[in-house]
Amino acid sequence: MSGKLTLAERFLEGFQLLKAAEKDIGHECLARMQALLYVFAGKFLNKDDLKKVKGVISMTILGEMLVKDGLDQGIRQGEEKLGRLIQLLIQNSRSDEISRVVTDRQYQEALYQEFGL
């Protein structure tokens, strides 16, 4: 790597080098090394540089794992929120509204607001 490269360019080149070496180092090792680069990027790159490399990160194994983790967490939170709403409907003798809540997203949102969820 040239000494004339910016930190963001070095980061991107590091990801390219790792990707090229994937068949030699293996999937698991690649993911660990990408995670290490990701940590360094978070520590040493400014926000503008991080935006530039965001696309590269999203196309990596680590990026895919972060997206999956975020989706999984969002799904869990949504399920918990809906479960809490259903509990509140039952407690408030409004069980007849449950079937509408699980099929009508606008109605669900209105009830989330009504119950402060």
PDB file of C-alpha atoms in Angstrom, residues 4-99:
ATOM      1  CA  LYS A   4       0.204   8.436  -0.310  1.00  0.00           C
ATOM      2  CA  LEU A   5      -3.155   6.756   0.312  1.00  0.00           C
ATOM      3  CA  THR A   6      -5.612   8.337   2.708  1.00  0.00           C
ATOM      4  CA  LEU A   7      -6.801   6.316   5.692  1.00  0.00           C
ATOM      5  CA  ALA A   8     -10.110   5.643   3.924  1.00  0.00           C
ATOM      6  CA  GLU A   9      -8.276   4.435   0.810  1.00  0.00           C
ATOM      7  CA  ARG A  10      -6.073   2.177   2.946  1.00  0.00           C
ATOM      8  CA  PHE A  11      -9.143   0.777   4.626  1.00  0.00           C
ATOM      9  CA  LEU A  12     -10.765   0.052   1.256  1.00  0.00           C
ATOM     10  CA  GLU A  13      -7.583  -1.530  -0.070  1.00  0.00           C
ATOM     11  CA  GLY A  14      -7.421  -3.711   3.038  1.00  0.00           C
ATOM     12  CA  PHE A  15     -10.929  -4.976   2.356  1.00  0.00           C
ATOM     13  CA  GLN A  16     -10.026  -5.673  -1.260  1.00  0.00           C
ATOM     14  CA  LEU A  17      -6.920  -7.592  -0.222  1.00  0.00           C
ATOM     15  CA  LEU A  18      -8.915  -9.670   2.244  1.00  0.00           C
ATOM     16  CA  LYS A  19     -11.606 -10.440  -0.314  1.00  0.00           C
ATOM     17  CA  ALA A  20      -8.974 -11.549  -2.809  1.00  0.00           C
ATOM     18  CA  ALA A  21      -7.454 -13.855  -0.185  1.00  0.00           C
ATOM     19  CA  GLU A  22     -10.776 -15.410   0.904  1.00  0.00           C
ATOM     20  CA  LYS A  23     -10.205 -18.759  -0.787  1.00  0.00           C
ATOM     21  CA  ASP A  24      -6.777 -19.045   0.888  1.00  0.00           C
ATOM     22  CA  ILE A  25      -7.728 -17.899   4.399  1.00  0.00           C
ATOM     23  CA  GLY A  26     -11.264 -19.280   4.612  1.00  0.00           C
ATOM     24  CA  HIS A  27     -14.649 -17.763   5.286  1.00  0.00           C
ATOM     25  CA  GLU A  28     -14.377 -17.645   9.084  1.00  0.00           C
ATOM     26  CA  CYS A  29     -10.910 -16.074   9.107  1.00  0.00           C
ATOM     27  CA  LEU A  30     -12.070 -13.541   6.520  1.00  0.00           C
ATOM     28  CA  ALA A  31     -14.994 -12.529   8.721  1.00  0.00           C
ATOM     29  CA  ARG A  32     -12.718 -12.093  11.752  1.00  0.00           C
ATOM     30  CA  MET A  33     -10.219 -10.000   9.808  1.00  0.00           C
ATOM     31  CA  GLN A  34     -12.968  -7.859   8.294  1.00  0.00           C
ATOM     32  CA  ALA A  35     -14.355  -7.292  11.793  1.00  0.00           C
ATOM     33  CA  LEU A  36     -10.942  -6.086  12.909  1.00  0.00           C
ATOM     34  CA  LEU A  37     -10.714  -3.679   9.964  1.00  0.00           C
ATOM     35  CA  TYR A  38     -14.222  -2.482  10.777  1.00  0.00           C
ATOM     36  CA  VAL A  39     -13.180  -1.709  14.379  1.00  0.00           C
ATOM     37  CA  PHE A  40     -10.143   0.196  13.167  1.00  0.00           C
ATOM     38  CA  ALA A  41     -12.276   2.132  10.702  1.00  0.00           C
ATOM     39  CA  GLY A  42     -14.649   3.159  13.470  1.00  0.00           C
ATOM     40  CA  LYS A  43     -11.739   4.345  15.568  1.00  0.00           C
ATOM     41  CA  PHE A  44      -9.623   6.121  12.951  1.00  0.00           C
ATOM     42  CA  LEU A  45     -11.912   7.322  10.151  1.00  0.00           C
ATOM     43  CA  ASN A  46     -14.017  10.463  10.353  1.00  0.00           C
ATOM     44  CA  LYS A  47     -17.725  10.446   9.524  1.00  0.00           C
ATOM     45  CA  ASP A  48     -17.220  11.520   5.919  1.00  0.00           C
ATOM     46  CA  ASP A  49     -14.705   8.735   5.322  1.00  0.00           C
ATOM     47  CA  LEU A  50     -16.980   6.222   7.010  1.00  0.00           C
ATOM     48  CA  LYS A  51     -19.760   7.223   4.624  1.00  0.00           C
ATOM     49  CA  LYS A  52     -17.422   6.579   1.697  1.00  0.00           C
ATOM     50  CA  VAL A  53     -16.610   3.061   2.851  1.00  0.00           C
ATOM     51  CA  LYS A  54     -20.142   2.221   3.971  1.00  0.00           C
ATOM     52  CA  GLY A  55     -20.943   0.536   0.669  1.00  0.00           C
ATOM     53  CA  VAL A  56     -17.890  -1.678   0.911  1.00  0.00           C
ATOM     54  CA  ILE A  57     -18.754  -2.691   4.471  1.00  0.00           C
ATOM     55  CA  SER A  58     -22.309  -3.575   3.472  1.00  0.00           C
ATOM     56  CA  MET A  59     -21.028  -5.993   0.827  1.00  0.00           C
ATOM     57  CA  THR A  60     -18.805  -7.914   3.232  1.00  0.00           C
ATOM     58  CA  ILE A  61     -19.555 -10.907   5.389  1.00  0.00           C
ATOM     59  CA  LEU A  62     -19.450  -8.579   8.398  1.00  0.00           C
ATOM     60  CA  GLY A  63     -21.862  -6.177   6.716  1.00  0.00           C
ATOM     61  CA  GLU A  64     -24.266  -9.005   6.013  1.00  0.00           C
ATOM     62  CA  MET A  65     -23.990 -10.184   9.621  1.00  0.00           C
ATOM     63  CA  LEU A  66     -24.672  -6.666  10.949  1.00  0.00           C
ATOM     64  CA  VAL A  67     -27.723  -6.297   8.721  1.00  0.00           C
ATOM     65  CA  LYS A  68     -29.031  -9.712   9.769  1.00  0.00           C
ATOM     66  CA  ASP A  69     -28.472  -8.896  13.450  1.00  0.00           C
ATOM     67  CA  GLY A  70     -30.278  -5.590  13.032  1.00  0.00           C
ATOM     68  CA  LEU A  71     -33.190  -7.237  11.264  1.00  0.00           C
ATOM     69  CA  ASP A  72     -33.389  -9.994  13.865  1.00  0.00           C
ATOM     70  CA  GLN A  73     -33.374  -7.460  16.679  1.00  0.00           C
ATOM     71  CA  GLY A  74     -36.032  -5.347  14.942  1.00  0.00           C
ATOM     72  CA  ILE A  75     -38.239  -8.391  14.428  1.00  0.00           C
ATOM     73  CA  ARG A  76     -37.879  -9.394  18.094  1.00  0.00           C
ATOM     74  CA  GLN A  77     -38.736  -5.883  19.243  1.00  0.00           C
ATOM     75  CA  GLY A  78     -41.736  -5.763  16.912  1.00  0.00           C
ATOM     76  CA  GLU A  79     -42.975  -9.117  18.169  1.00  0.00           C
ATOM     77  CA  GLU A  80     -42.589  -8.013  21.778  1.00  0.00           C
ATOM     78  CA  LYS A  81     -44.426  -4.762  21.070  1.00  0.00           C
ATOM     79  CA  LEU A  82     -47.295  -6.554  19.335  1.00  0.00           C
ATOM     80  CA  GLY A  83     -47.443  -9.103  22.151  1.00  0.00           C
ATOM     81  CA  ARG A  84     -47.669  -6.290  24.706  1.00  0.00           C
ATOM     82  CA  LEU A  85     -50.459  -4.655  22.699  1.00  0.00           C
ATOM     83  CA  ILE A  86     -52.400  -7.918  22.582  1.00  0.00           C
ATOM     84  CA  GLN A  87     -51.968  -8.325  26.358  1.00  0.00           C
ATOM     85  CA  LEU A  88     -53.318  -4.812  26.890  1.00  0.00           C
ATOM     86  CA  LEU A  89     -56.293  -5.495  24.636  1.00  0.00           C
ATOM     87  CA  ILE A  90     -57.115  -8.634  26.631  1.00  0.00           C
ATOM     88  CA  GLN A  91     -56.689  -6.811  29.952  1.00  0.00           C
ATOM     89  CA  ASN A  92     -59.002  -4.050  28.727  1.00  0.00           C
ATOM     90  CA  SER A  93     -61.696  -6.503  27.548  1.00  0.00           C
ATOM     91  CA  ARG A  94     -61.009  -5.662  23.905  1.00  0.00           C
ATOM     92  CA  SER A  95     -60.087  -9.179  22.708  1.00  0.00           C
ATOM     93  CA  ASP A  96     -62.393  -8.800  19.734  1.00  0.00           C
ATOM     94  CA  GLU A  97     -59.906  -6.264  18.267  1.00  0.00           C
ATOM     95  CA  ILE A  98     -56.958  -8.692  18.189  1.00  0.00           C
ATOM     96  CA  SER A  99     -57.695 -10.142  14.750  1.00  0.00           C
TER      97      SER A  99
END
